[in-house]
């Protein structure tokens, strides 16, 4: 899975349409092997992004959980701490 695609389920506030679209875009870029498609492939690329974003939103709407929603800032802080602890990034 692409490192830039983040979990979108069970957060408060819920994922926005922009976040869902960004995840779909990253997924299609990874699958296509390019961040910018050729003019000949632009229509297929954009269609795939839109369809994946649409179905992703349906998935998020349909998922259920008994766990309390996660806080975005707390989860981001935990991710930064894990990155620093792994040595991938410095504690700036």
Coordinates of C-alpha atoms in Angstrom, one line a residue:
X1 CA 0.0 0.0 0.0
X2 CA 1.1 3.5 -0.7
X3 CA 2.5 5.3 2.3
X4 CA 0.6 8.4 1.5
X5 CA -2.7 6.7 1.8
X6 CA -3.9 7.0 5.4
X7 CA -6.7 5.3 7.3
X8 CA -9.9 7.3 6.9
X9 CA -12.3 5.3 8.9
X10 CA -13.4 6.0 12.5
X11 CA -12.1 9.6 12.9
X12 CA -13.8 12.6 14.4
X13 CA -14.5 14.6 12.4
X14 CA -15.2 12.1 9.6
X15 CA -13.0 12.1 6.4
X16 CA -13.8 14.9 4.0
X17 CA -14.5 14.4 0.3
X18 CA -11.1 16.0 -0.4
X19 CA -9.4 13.4 1.8
X20 CA -11.2 10.6 0.1
X21 CA -10.3 12.0 -3.4
X22 CA -6.7 12.4 -2.3
X23 CA -6.5 8.8 -1.3
X24 CA -8.1 7.7 -4.5
X25 CA -5.6 9.8 -6.5
X26 CA -2.6 8.3 -4.6
X27 CA -4.0 4.8 -5.3
X28 CA -4.5 5.3 -9.0
X29 CA -1.0 6.9 -9.2
X30 CA 0.5 3.9 -7.6
X31 CA -1.4 1.4 -9.8
X32 CA -0.7 3.4 -13.0
X33 CA 3.0 3.9 -12.1
X34 CA 2.8 7.6 -12.9
X35 CA 1.8 10.8 -11.1
X36 CA 0.8 12.6 -14.3
X37 CA -0.7 10.5 -17.0
X38 CA -0.2 11.2 -20.7
X39 CA -2.8 13.2 -22.6
X40 CA -3.9 9.9 -24.2
X41 CA -4.5 8.3 -20.7
X42 CA -5.9 11.4 -18.9
X43 CA -9.6 10.5 -19.3
X44 CA -9.1 6.9 -18.1
X45 CA -6.9 8.2 -15.2
X46 CA -9.5 10.8 -14.1
X47 CA -12.4 8.3 -14.4
X48 CA -10.6 5.8 -12.2
X49 CA -9.9 8.4 -9.6
X50 CA -13.5 9.5 -9.5
X51 CA -14.9 6.0 -9.4
X52 CA -12.5 4.9 -6.7
X53 CA -13.3 8.0 -4.6
X54 CA -17.0 7.3 -5.0
X55 CA -16.8 3.7 -3.9
X56 CA -14.5 4.6 -1.1
X57 CA -17.0 7.1 0.3
X58 CA -19.7 4.4 0.1
X59 CA -17.4 2.0 2.0
X60 CA -16.7 4.6 4.7
X61 CA -20.4 5.4 5.0
X62 CA -21.2 1.7 5.4
X63 CA -18.5 0.6 7.9
X64 CA -19.6 0.2 11.5
X65 CA -17.5 0.0 14.7
X66 CA -18.1 -0.1 18.4
X67 CA -14.7 1.6 19.0
X68 CA -14.8 5.3 19.9
X69 CA -13.7 7.7 17.1
X70 CA -10.0 8.5 17.0
X71 CA -8.6 12.0 17.3
X72 CA -6.7 13.1 14.2
X73 CA -4.1 15.2 16.1
X74 CA -3.4 12.4 18.6
X75 CA -3.0 9.9 15.8
X76 CA -0.7 12.2 13.8
X77 CA 1.5 12.8 16.9
X78 CA 1.7 9.0 17.5
X79 CA 2.8 8.5 13.8
X80 CA 5.4 11.2 14.1
X81 CA 6.8 9.6 17.3
X82 CA 6.9 6.2 15.6
X83 CA 8.8 7.7 12.7
X84 CA 11.3 9.4 14.9
X85 CA 11.8 6.2 17.1
X86 CA 12.4 4.1 13.9
X87 CA 15.2 6.5 12.8
X88 CA 13.4 7.5 9.6
X89 CA 13.1 11.1 10.6
X90 CA 14.8 13.4 13.1
X91 CA 12.9 15.0 16.0
X92 CA 12.8 18.5 14.5

